[in-house]
Amino acid sequence: MSDVADDELRRLLERRLAASGVDLAAALAGHDVEAGGPRLAAVVVLKAFDPASFVAGTVRFAARLPPDLSAAWYRQFTRTLFLVGDPRRLAARFRFDHASPDGAVAWRAPDPGGACDPIARLLKPLQTEGPCRLDRRGLLRCQPRAPGGAHRRLTLDVADLPLERALVHLNHLACEAVIEGRLGPDDRLDLLDAGAIGRPRPSFTAVRVHRDALAPTALRLYGALEEVNDA
Amino acid sequence: MPNPEVATPARAESPAGRVRASPPRRAPCFAVAPGPLLVAPAAVTPTKALTPSHVKGLLWLDVLFKATARLRATVYVANRRALDTAVQTAGFWVYLDRYHAGESYAGKDEAWIGARYVEFHRSAAAPCPELLTSYRERIERDGWTHPVSRRVLQIWASYYELLGLHDPGLWRSEPLPLDVAGLLEALRDLDSLLDLRALGGGVYLDRTDEGLPLRQMIDPRGSGNYLLGALRELLPAARAVGAALLLYDDELVADYVLLERLLGRAGVGTSRLSLGRVPLENGVQSSRNGGWEAYTFDRFVDRYVPSFGREAFRLGMRLYFIAGLRRTAGVPFDFAELDRSMARAARLLEMPRGPDDPDALGALLRRHWSPAGFVDPIRLANLLFVRRPDPAHLALLPLFT
């Protein structure tokens, strides 16, 4: 990627880090960035993965969080654990804040006090082998438009990553866009598995920029949200 | 079914020699004769020296089997196929062929082989996945055994003979009764499987609804751990018999609780007996970390067999490893205590006793029948491990020699 594009990505990342009070230089040095306050982490439990259903569930989960909690979680970079488990088996012991209609994925909000979620002791972190190939069918409708909603597109460049890493980028982008008010459950949302996204465009309303998994000194645009003009 | 871990009376766990034997109780009347029992011990991979923890497991198992078999039909699970395909065995073989190519194993002793095993684990070099797969396929298909493990089994067979252990098939390696697909199907039927292979993930045993931690059985690369082999053997075998007793090392308790629940769902009345590892001078250690070198079995043989003879050796070893070290990992190994057990064994064997009386032995064993469906070895060993044993209890000696 050109230096100009890299500068743009740096600027976008710097802006996101600043919202959590973290310095860009520290983040680029590879330190595990920690924002102040209790360590908040949401939990996603999944036994299967359907991209459209996952994105729609993520948007609904993030939209339902109490405002104080979502603001604090945002400052903590919307940290999330992805665990392998069957939500239906766990429902008698654990309360979920949201679940996908087919019961394959369920979400638990961060504990406001920063306590470790006890469900993590019972389950295992998601670990997969090989690239996730998120979706190869082109544009994927995640949720329909409801009255008052807009039409948005979420473009991702994660197909070369294992699923657990791809979900990190997808999840941060979707949750943070919801918390920033740039995406909601009433919006029609299409998902595009694009390969390289290229340079940031002015039309992007939210982005996910992070160190490139393949070239750790470079930054990569893993995902972007933009409004689609239906006119 | 009551769990023997809790059902074992505290008295039986008291330091041996300082307690009196349990007071005699009325023999339980079996409302119905107990059906057959499958005993499934967590077996030792033939890749290392037998340490005191392994010897303890073998002696507990032997007395448990011989005593229980007097009261109900009792069979062992004995098939090395599952054990040999486990990564810790097949991976060790790959390692040796890579770093000790051309080595002759025929004259090697356990200490040498055990040191290579420690070296294998220290090297932390994961075996080449393709090579490991090809070894595992060969073991699975042909029952192939690497020369190093043939040598280990040869040494162990001589120890079994010396100790008078019942051998259900140290060398037996037969095709596993269930293939992987068949096992996964059976686990799905038991509603205990979480299969993430469609996502590039692993396969898990799932009883999380009962609060048991999710347990991986096949990793995302498709490589199964020891539970996969164990279940391919155990599930059909236990179903065929109808009742099972799982005997295992304390540190595997989470896995064995899970196995107990799975077998229970499959309609098998299952109980568990866990044994603590024997602490050595560095505490409780796995063989892969070393620390066992001064406690190999040949040292026991050299120290006791010439002076005490084979029969007293068998009895002294059983008394010490069962009553002396007890079920848990609380008592550290101590040669001075083993010396005393040998002397005690020699005295017991000199006591006058009548001819073997199977009826009297059967009645005695019935009094020590555990509600979990077997005869608990420590209760028998405690009867003999006292200053002045009741002459009637000498009827137990055939089970201990």
XYZ file of C-alpha atoms in Angstrom:
632
model
C 0.000 0.000 0.000
C 1.306 3.458 -0.795
C 2.693 5.767 1.867
C -0.215 8.135 1.293
C -2.715 5.383 1.938
C -0.737 4.242 4.965
C -0.817 7.789 6.340
C -4.570 7.822 5.934
C -4.890 4.541 7.805
C -2.646 5.866 10.571
C -4.841 8.893 10.911
C -7.978 6.738 11.123
C -6.416 4.446 13.706
C -5.120 7.397 15.704
C -8.601 8.850 15.859
C -10.048 5.588 17.148
C -7.298 5.159 19.742
C -7.706 8.739 20.928
C -11.352 8.028 21.731
C -10.039 5.537 24.288
C -7.204 7.754 25.446
C -4.500 5.533 23.950
C -1.423 6.800 22.166
C -0.854 5.692 18.565
C 2.890 5.168 19.037
C 2.295 2.733 21.907
C -0.256 0.811 19.873
C 2.030 0.597 16.854
C 4.905 -0.582 19.035
C 2.861 -3.719 19.474
C 1.944 -3.189 23.123
C -1.344 -4.631 24.224
C -3.272 -1.397 24.433
C -5.220 -0.919 27.632
C -7.716 1.827 28.161
C -8.421 2.882 31.755
C -11.225 1.489 33.885
C -12.436 -2.041 34.611
C -11.511 -4.598 31.969
C -14.742 -5.175 30.083
C -15.256 -8.090 27.723
C -18.374 -9.322 25.986
C -18.720 -13.015 25.174
C -19.972 -14.615 21.993
C -20.774 -18.335 22.194
C -21.125 -20.110 18.882
C -21.617 -23.615 17.582
C -21.996 -22.663 13.931
C -21.395 -19.597 11.811
C -23.627 -17.973 9.264
C -22.228 -14.556 8.243
C -25.562 -12.798 7.685
C -27.103 -14.072 10.891
C -23.918 -13.298 12.825
C -23.792 -9.686 11.619
C -27.506 -9.106 12.281
C -27.132 -10.599 15.776
C -24.100 -8.460 16.521
C -25.941 -5.281 15.537
C -28.954 -6.178 17.693
C -26.787 -7.114 20.662
C -24.778 -3.885 20.518
C -27.904 -1.774 20.035
C -29.526 -3.202 23.172
C -26.680 -2.554 25.573
C -27.387 0.076 28.247
C -25.787 3.363 27.114
C -23.368 3.641 30.059
C -22.114 0.123 29.520
C -21.770 0.473 25.765
C -19.809 3.723 26.201
C -17.438 2.086 28.692
C -17.103 -1.000 26.513
C -16.360 1.230 23.495
C -13.547 2.893 25.436
C -12.231 -0.623 26.087
C -12.162 -1.302 22.341
C -15.296 -3.500 22.450
C -13.174 -6.408 23.651
C -14.968 -9.712 22.989
C -14.214 -13.382 23.640
C -15.326 -15.859 20.986
C -16.028 -19.194 22.609
C -17.060 -22.552 21.231
C -20.275 -23.776 22.808
C -23.865 -24.712 22.195
C -25.988 -21.815 23.493
C -29.099 -23.984 23.881
C -27.298 -26.348 26.226
C -26.059 -23.440 28.302
C -29.327 -21.530 28.545
C -30.364 -23.187 31.817
C -27.167 -22.062 33.553
C -26.363 -18.769 31.828
C -28.477 -15.823 30.809
C -27.792 -14.561 27.315
C -28.456 -10.974 26.297
C -29.158 -11.926 22.726
C -29.306 -15.080 20.613
C -29.568 -15.716 16.900
C -32.985 -17.068 15.792
C -31.510 -20.507 15.041
C -29.867 -20.664 18.485
C -26.405 -21.217 17.028
C -24.901 -17.980 18.375
C -25.517 -16.103 21.617
C -24.122 -12.967 23.191
C -23.377 -11.965 26.769
C -22.763 -8.348 27.707
C -19.603 -7.372 29.604
C -19.841 -7.400 33.369
C -19.922 -3.686 34.306
C -17.532 -4.359 37.199
C -15.013 -6.001 34.874
C -15.444 -9.475 36.357
C -14.350 -12.369 34.208
C -17.350 -14.135 32.690
C -17.736 -17.524 34.418
C -18.952 -19.049 31.147
C -15.353 -18.834 29.901
C -14.315 -21.488 32.419
C -16.726 -23.982 30.860
C -15.996 -23.309 27.196
C -12.989 -23.135 24.880
C -11.777 -20.241 22.752
C -12.758 -20.562 19.108
C -9.831 -21.995 17.204
C -9.941 -22.948 13.542
C -7.548 -23.995 10.841
C -7.281 -22.385 7.426
C -8.759 -19.210 5.931
C -12.336 -18.474 6.870
C -13.612 -17.695 3.305
C -16.328 -15.676 4.937
C -18.684 -15.722 2.037
C -18.151 -16.093 -1.684
C -21.645 -15.398 -2.865
C -21.163 -11.680 -3.415
C -23.417 -9.268 -1.633
C -25.141 -10.855 1.317
C -28.273 -9.345 2.856
C -27.844 -9.420 6.644
C -30.939 -7.537 7.724
C -33.829 -5.862 5.898
C -34.665 -2.189 6.076
C -37.277 -1.146 8.591
C -39.095 2.194 8.596
C -36.655 4.998 9.402
C -33.633 2.910 8.514
C -31.002 3.551 5.881
C -29.294 1.212 3.417
C -25.716 0.416 4.373
C -22.963 -1.853 3.185
C -20.292 -3.511 5.282
C -17.247 -4.381 3.220
C -14.698 -6.777 4.689
C -11.189 -7.860 3.809
C -10.705 -10.846 6.113
C -11.091 -13.910 3.888
C -7.458 -14.931 4.316
C -7.730 -15.061 8.115
C -8.876 -17.935 10.296
C -12.436 -17.419 11.438
C -11.554 -16.403 15.014
C -9.399 -13.533 13.706
C -11.888 -12.491 11.048
C -14.630 -12.291 13.670
C -12.536 -9.921 15.778
C -12.442 -7.376 12.951
C -16.048 -7.854 11.922
C -17.231 -7.604 15.510
C -15.287 -4.450 16.352
C -16.445 -2.726 13.202
C -20.113 -3.615 13.635
C -20.322 -2.992 17.398
C -18.443 0.293 17.279
C -20.489 1.554 14.322
C -23.648 0.808 16.326
C -22.335 2.516 19.463
C -21.219 5.538 17.398
C -24.767 5.758 15.995
C -23.709 4.966 12.420
C -25.545 1.649 12.161
C -28.712 0.279 13.700
C -31.086 -2.689 13.642
C -33.479 -0.807 11.333
C -30.918 -0.319 8.591
C -30.806 -2.586 5.626
C -27.315 -4.028 5.824
C -25.460 -5.882 3.088
C -22.172 -7.651 3.651
C -19.512 -7.774 0.977
C -16.529 -10.064 1.253
C -14.300 -7.978 -0.949
C -10.713 -9.083 -0.797
C -8.584 -5.917 -0.633
C -10.603 -2.770 0.021
C -7.890 -0.405 -1.172
C -7.696 3.187 0.057
C -10.126 4.643 2.552
C -12.885 6.519 0.752
C -14.726 9.626 1.940
C -17.981 7.685 1.816
C -16.829 5.370 4.632
C -18.715 6.161 7.821
C -16.837 3.650 9.984
C -13.675 1.645 9.446
C -11.643 -1.090 11.050
C -7.914 -0.428 10.817
C -5.346 -2.572 12.565
C -1.872 -3.990 12.144
C -1.669 -6.213 9.086
C -1.598 -9.872 10.078
C 0.777 -10.596 7.202
C 3.042 -7.542 7.544
C 3.055 -6.477 11.194
C 4.700 -3.119 10.581
C 2.003 -2.104 8.096
C -1.616 -1.183 8.712
C -4.515 -2.767 6.939
C -8.064 -1.729 6.309
C -10.003 -4.795 7.407
C -13.459 -3.412 6.975
C -15.542 -0.365 6.191
C -19.138 0.740 6.498
C -20.776 3.080 4.008
C -24.227 4.281 3.121
C -25.671 3.071 -0.171
C -27.626 5.582 -2.195
C -30.666 3.735 -3.531
C -31.806 6.664 -5.661
C -24.438 -45.067 41.687
C -22.319 -43.976 44.680
C -18.910 -42.715 43.833
C -16.115 -44.751 45.418
C -14.139 -41.554 45.931
C -16.627 -40.530 48.541
C -17.846 -43.958 49.503
C -14.432 -45.083 50.754
C -14.619 -44.819 54.535
C -12.220 -42.345 56.103
C -10.943 -45.109 58.359
C -9.561 -47.013 55.402
C -7.455 -43.985 54.526
C -5.796 -43.702 57.954
C -2.060 -44.294 58.125
C -1.605 -48.010 57.834
C -0.166 -49.850 60.814
C -1.692 -47.401 63.262
C -5.267 -48.454 62.773
C -7.232 -51.532 63.438
C -8.957 -53.274 60.648
C -12.534 -52.289 59.969
C -14.877 -54.126 62.327
C -16.413 -57.161 60.671
C -19.843 -56.512 59.237
C -22.537 -58.744 57.970
C -21.942 -59.838 54.438
C -24.261 -57.953 52.080
C -26.902 -60.132 50.542
C -26.982 -59.525 46.801
C -30.648 -59.070 45.969
C -29.707 -60.174 42.481
C -26.345 -61.564 41.525
C -24.322 -58.669 40.105
C -23.901 -58.889 36.342
C -20.549 -58.681 34.609
C -18.239 -55.709 35.101
C -15.871 -54.129 32.622
C -12.776 -52.668 34.296
C -11.229 -49.911 32.199
C -7.886 -48.716 33.517
C -6.118 -45.665 32.104
C -3.219 -47.630 30.648
C 0.430 -46.590 30.549
C 1.969 -45.880 27.144
C 4.964 -48.177 26.489
C 7.334 -45.263 25.991
C 8.941 -44.915 29.382
C 10.105 -46.472 32.620
C 7.465 -47.722 35.045
C 7.488 -45.215 37.864
C 6.077 -45.775 41.374
C 2.821 -44.111 40.247
C 2.461 -46.672 37.458
C 3.348 -49.557 39.776
C 0.732 -48.341 42.216
C -1.915 -48.323 39.485
C -0.998 -51.835 38.325
C -1.089 -53.296 41.847
C -4.389 -51.650 42.767
C -5.887 -52.868 39.526
C -4.575 -56.385 40.040
C -5.984 -56.854 43.541
C -9.227 -55.144 42.578
C -9.600 -57.430 39.576
C -8.711 -60.661 41.355
C -10.969 -59.919 44.320
C -13.919 -58.634 42.306
C -13.696 -61.506 39.823
C -14.444 -63.898 42.719
C -17.863 -62.268 43.119
C -18.884 -61.221 39.628
C -17.685 -61.840 36.096
C -15.003 -59.217 35.548
C -13.168 -58.351 32.346
C -10.504 -55.801 31.451
C -10.316 -53.486 28.534
C -6.956 -54.413 27.074
C -6.084 -53.267 23.591
C -2.991 -51.304 22.853
C -4.213 -49.986 19.498
C -5.824 -46.861 20.941
C -2.848 -46.163 23.180
C -0.306 -46.538 20.389
C -2.109 -44.150 18.060
C -2.091 -41.455 20.783
C 0.250 -38.569 20.016
C 2.427 -39.247 23.047
C 3.230 -42.732 21.731
C 3.232 -42.238 17.955
C 4.912 -38.828 18.353
C 7.692 -40.412 20.431
C 8.247 -43.018 17.712
C 8.479 -40.305 15.053
C 10.960 -38.447 17.261
C 13.189 -41.503 17.751
C 13.256 -42.317 14.046
C 14.220 -38.733 13.323
C 16.846 -38.134 16.027
C 17.982 -41.682 16.861
C 17.705 -43.246 13.425
C 19.357 -46.660 13.180
C 19.382 -47.192 16.957
C 19.101 -50.780 18.167
C 16.658 -51.101 21.040
C 17.029 -54.780 21.851
C 19.468 -54.310 24.703
C 18.242 -50.976 26.032
C 16.909 -50.686 29.560
C 14.013 -48.631 30.842
C 16.284 -45.883 32.144
C 17.736 -45.296 28.667
C 14.328 -45.352 26.994
C 12.782 -43.196 29.724
C 15.582 -40.642 29.277
C 14.797 -40.455 25.531
C 11.143 -39.873 26.446
C 12.113 -36.975 28.709
C 14.343 -35.666 25.907
C 11.431 -35.931 23.436
C 9.223 -33.776 25.654
C 12.028 -31.294 26.405
C 12.820 -30.864 22.717
C 9.379 -29.251 22.328
C 9.727 -29.896 18.585
C 6.272 -30.922 17.431
C 6.478 -34.024 15.228
C 5.990 -33.300 11.535
C 2.199 -33.549 11.099
C 2.330 -35.561 7.856
C 4.792 -38.039 9.324
C 2.752 -38.363 12.493
C -0.360 -39.035 10.447
C 1.386 -41.734 8.418
C 2.639 -43.435 11.615
C -0.819 -43.307 13.130
C -2.380 -44.756 10.003
C 0.106 -47.615 10.018
C -0.593 -48.347 13.697
C -4.332 -48.140 13.165
C -4.269 -50.340 10.059
C -1.600 -52.935 10.870
C -1.213 -52.788 14.651
C 2.437 -51.952 14.047
C 4.604 -51.494 17.149
C 7.879 -49.592 17.054
C 10.918 -51.600 18.272
C 11.384 -49.232 21.219
C 7.942 -50.086 22.566
C 8.412 -53.779 21.807
C 11.455 -53.562 24.051
C 9.501 -51.734 26.760
C 6.709 -54.321 26.613
C 9.252 -57.120 26.841
C 10.671 -55.552 30.022
C 7.197 -54.971 31.437
C 6.139 -58.541 30.668
C 9.012 -59.733 32.872
C 7.834 -57.386 35.650
C 4.251 -58.623 35.304
C 5.534 -62.161 35.694
C 7.664 -61.253 38.694
C 4.787 -59.416 40.371
C 2.258 -62.136 39.505
C 0.001 -59.619 37.777
C -2.990 -60.878 35.881
C -2.183 -60.005 32.276
C -5.240 -59.500 30.119
C -3.086 -58.797 27.075
C -0.094 -56.536 27.399
C 0.744 -57.233 23.742
C -2.800 -57.330 22.448
C -3.420 -54.852 19.632
C -6.649 -55.293 17.730
C -8.628 -53.047 15.428
C -10.794 -50.675 17.433
C -14.439 -51.719 17.355
C -15.713 -48.270 16.298
C -14.238 -46.070 13.589
C -14.130 -42.297 14.047
C -17.311 -41.671 12.053
C -19.103 -44.384 14.030
C -18.016 -42.888 17.331
C -19.131 -39.387 16.333
C -22.474 -40.807 15.265
C -22.841 -42.582 18.615
C -21.929 -39.422 20.527
C -24.433 -37.446 18.475
C -27.070 -39.988 19.437
C -26.070 -39.450 23.065
C -26.548 -35.702 22.508
C -22.978 -35.103 23.672
C -21.148 -33.906 20.591
C -20.208 -30.464 19.328
C -18.737 -30.699 15.857
C -17.196 -27.523 14.412
C -15.410 -29.105 11.480
C -17.665 -27.263 9.030
C -16.077 -24.027 10.315
C -12.524 -25.388 10.239
C -12.769 -26.060 13.985
C -12.406 -29.115 16.184
C -14.733 -31.731 17.612
C -15.729 -31.511 21.261
C -17.377 -33.667 23.891
C -20.192 -31.520 25.212
C -21.932 -32.068 28.541
C -21.860 -28.375 29.392
C -25.566 -28.542 30.261
C -24.454 -30.612 33.274
C -21.797 -28.034 34.139
C -18.879 -30.104 32.806
C -16.270 -28.170 30.831
C -16.313 -28.558 27.064
C -13.543 -31.004 26.093
C -11.791 -31.081 22.746
C -11.375 -34.559 21.239
C -10.244 -33.748 17.675
C -8.241 -30.592 17.026
C -8.832 -28.209 14.094
C -6.143 -30.025 12.067
C -8.092 -33.270 12.428
C -5.789 -34.876 14.969
C -7.547 -36.763 17.778
C -6.295 -36.909 21.367
C -6.319 -39.924 23.693
C -10.047 -39.583 24.398
C -10.854 -40.411 20.791
C -9.045 -43.760 20.934
C -10.304 -44.495 24.431
C -13.946 -43.949 23.484
C -13.700 -45.945 20.261
C -12.761 -48.905 22.435
C -14.645 -48.189 25.626
C -18.081 -47.158 24.411
C -18.917 -50.365 22.489
C -17.140 -52.586 25.048
C -18.970 -51.056 28.007
C -22.300 -51.176 26.205
C -21.792 -54.871 25.550
C -21.017 -55.601 29.215
C -23.518 -53.195 30.774
C -21.436 -52.022 33.751
C -18.047 -50.346 33.899
C -15.488 -49.240 36.449
C -13.046 -46.549 35.341
C -9.684 -46.577 37.092
C -7.490 -43.560 36.471
C -4.879 -41.118 37.634
C -6.260 -38.294 39.822
C -4.988 -35.649 37.412
C -7.351 -36.912 34.721
C -10.411 -36.535 36.924
C -12.201 -34.012 34.690
C -11.932 -36.329 31.669
C -13.097 -39.338 33.621
C -16.106 -37.565 35.104
C -17.019 -36.784 31.515
C -16.485 -40.409 30.419
C -18.629 -41.584 33.324
C -21.486 -39.311 32.228
C -21.181 -40.374 28.598
C -21.269 -44.060 29.495
C -24.158 -43.398 31.850
C -26.115 -41.823 29.004
C -25.315 -44.911 26.934
C -27.058 -47.012 29.586
C -23.891 -48.323 31.239
C -23.857 -48.317 35.052
C -20.508 -46.633 35.568
C -18.379 -45.866 38.601
C -14.942 -44.346 38.999
C -11.931 -44.993 41.170
C -9.180 -42.396 41.039
C -5.664 -42.955 42.301
C -3.273 -40.189 43.323
C 0.197 -40.163 41.820
C 3.009 -41.137 44.158
C 5.030 -38.099 45.261
C 8.780 -38.608 44.854
C 11.488 -36.313 46.187
C 10.414 -33.551 43.769
C 6.740 -33.976 44.535
C 4.172 -35.285 42.083
C 5.620 -35.254 38.569
C 4.771 -36.668 35.175
C 7.279 -39.167 33.692
C 7.976 -36.726 30.905
C 9.653 -34.379 33.402
C 12.097 -36.939 34.792
C 12.771 -37.243 38.529
C 11.888 -40.979 38.533
C 15.391 -42.236 37.760
C 16.163 -43.452 41.297
C 12.837 -45.312 41.554
C 12.708 -47.572 38.501
C 11.308 -51.039 38.951
C 14.631 -52.825 38.456
C 15.825 -51.133 41.657
C 12.950 -52.713 43.591
C 13.823 -56.081 42.098
C 17.533 -55.785 42.960
C 16.825 -54.552 46.459
C 14.227 -57.120 47.535
C 13.914 -60.223 45.377
C 17.300 -61.775 46.255
C 16.810 -61.392 50.014
C 13.034 -61.867 50.393
C 12.146 -64.125 47.497
C 9.454 -63.735 44.918
C 6.364 -64.420 47.043
C 7.269 -61.939 49.782
C 8.209 -59.409 47.100
C 4.743 -59.725 45.547
C 3.009 -59.371 48.906
C 5.276 -56.608 50.213
C 4.834 -54.556 47.058
C 1.047 -54.900 47.207
C 0.868 -54.038 50.900
C 3.026 -50.968 50.475
C 1.572 -49.601 47.240
C -2.027 -50.162 48.365
C -2.214 -49.807 52.155
C 1.041 -47.895 52.667
C 0.697 -45.270 49.940
C -3.113 -45.268 50.085
C -5.474 -44.087 47.391
C -4.649 -40.396 47.358
C -1.355 -38.668 46.617
C -0.767 -37.713 50.254
C 2.030 -40.121 51.203
C 5.442 -39.655 49.559
C 7.387 -42.703 48.436
C 9.833 -43.943 51.096
C 12.223 -46.880 50.662
C 12.389 -47.334 54.463
C 8.640 -47.949 54.534
C 8.890 -50.353 51.621
C 11.665 -52.212 53.541
C 9.247 -52.567 56.476
C 6.486 -53.820 54.175
C 8.774 -56.502 52.841
C 9.661 -57.623 56.379
C 5.958 -57.616 57.275
C 5.178 -59.644 54.155
C 7.821 -62.208 55.070
C 6.299 -62.572 58.570
C 2.782 -62.936 57.164
C 3.901 -65.705 54.853
C 5.474 -67.551 57.796
C 2.249 -67.555 59.798
C 0.522 -70.926 59.864
C -2.563 -71.044 57.657
C -4.938 -73.730 56.546
C -5.588 -74.841 52.999
C -7.177 -72.306 50.636
C -10.915 -72.129 51.266
C -12.761 -70.387 48.406
C -16.006 -70.189 50.408
C -14.333 -68.452 53.347
C -12.547 -66.109 50.944
C -15.815 -65.346 49.133
C -17.537 -64.528 52.432
C -14.653 -62.280 53.457
C -14.713 -60.446 50.130
C -18.473 -59.938 50.335
C -17.931 -58.054 53.589
C -15.680 -55.630 51.739
C -17.877 -55.190 48.712
C -18.097 -51.530 47.736
C -21.582 -50.205 46.963
C -20.052 -49.077 43.654
C -19.878 -52.709 42.566
C -16.352 -53.934 43.226
C -14.091 -55.024 46.067
C -11.991 -52.078 47.208
C -8.325 -53.186 47.379
C -7.421 -50.866 50.237
C -9.980 -52.448 52.535
C -8.410 -55.844 51.946
C -4.846 -54.569 52.205
C -5.649 -52.852 55.503
C -6.687 -56.210 56.975
C -3.205 -57.552 56.336
C -1.271 -54.357 56.995
C -1.664 -54.463 60.783
C 0.640 -55.518 63.577
C -1.314 -58.661 64.494
C -3.459 -59.748 61.569
C -6.454 -61.958 62.225
C -5.441 -65.463 61.054
C -8.785 -65.660 59.201
C -7.602 -62.802 56.975
C -4.680 -64.854 55.701
C -7.258 -66.316 53.317
C -6.645 -63.131 51.313
C -3.021 -63.991 50.591
C -3.688 -65.677 47.208
C -5.010 -62.331 45.982
C -1.814 -60.581 47.054
C 0.886 -62.941 45.830
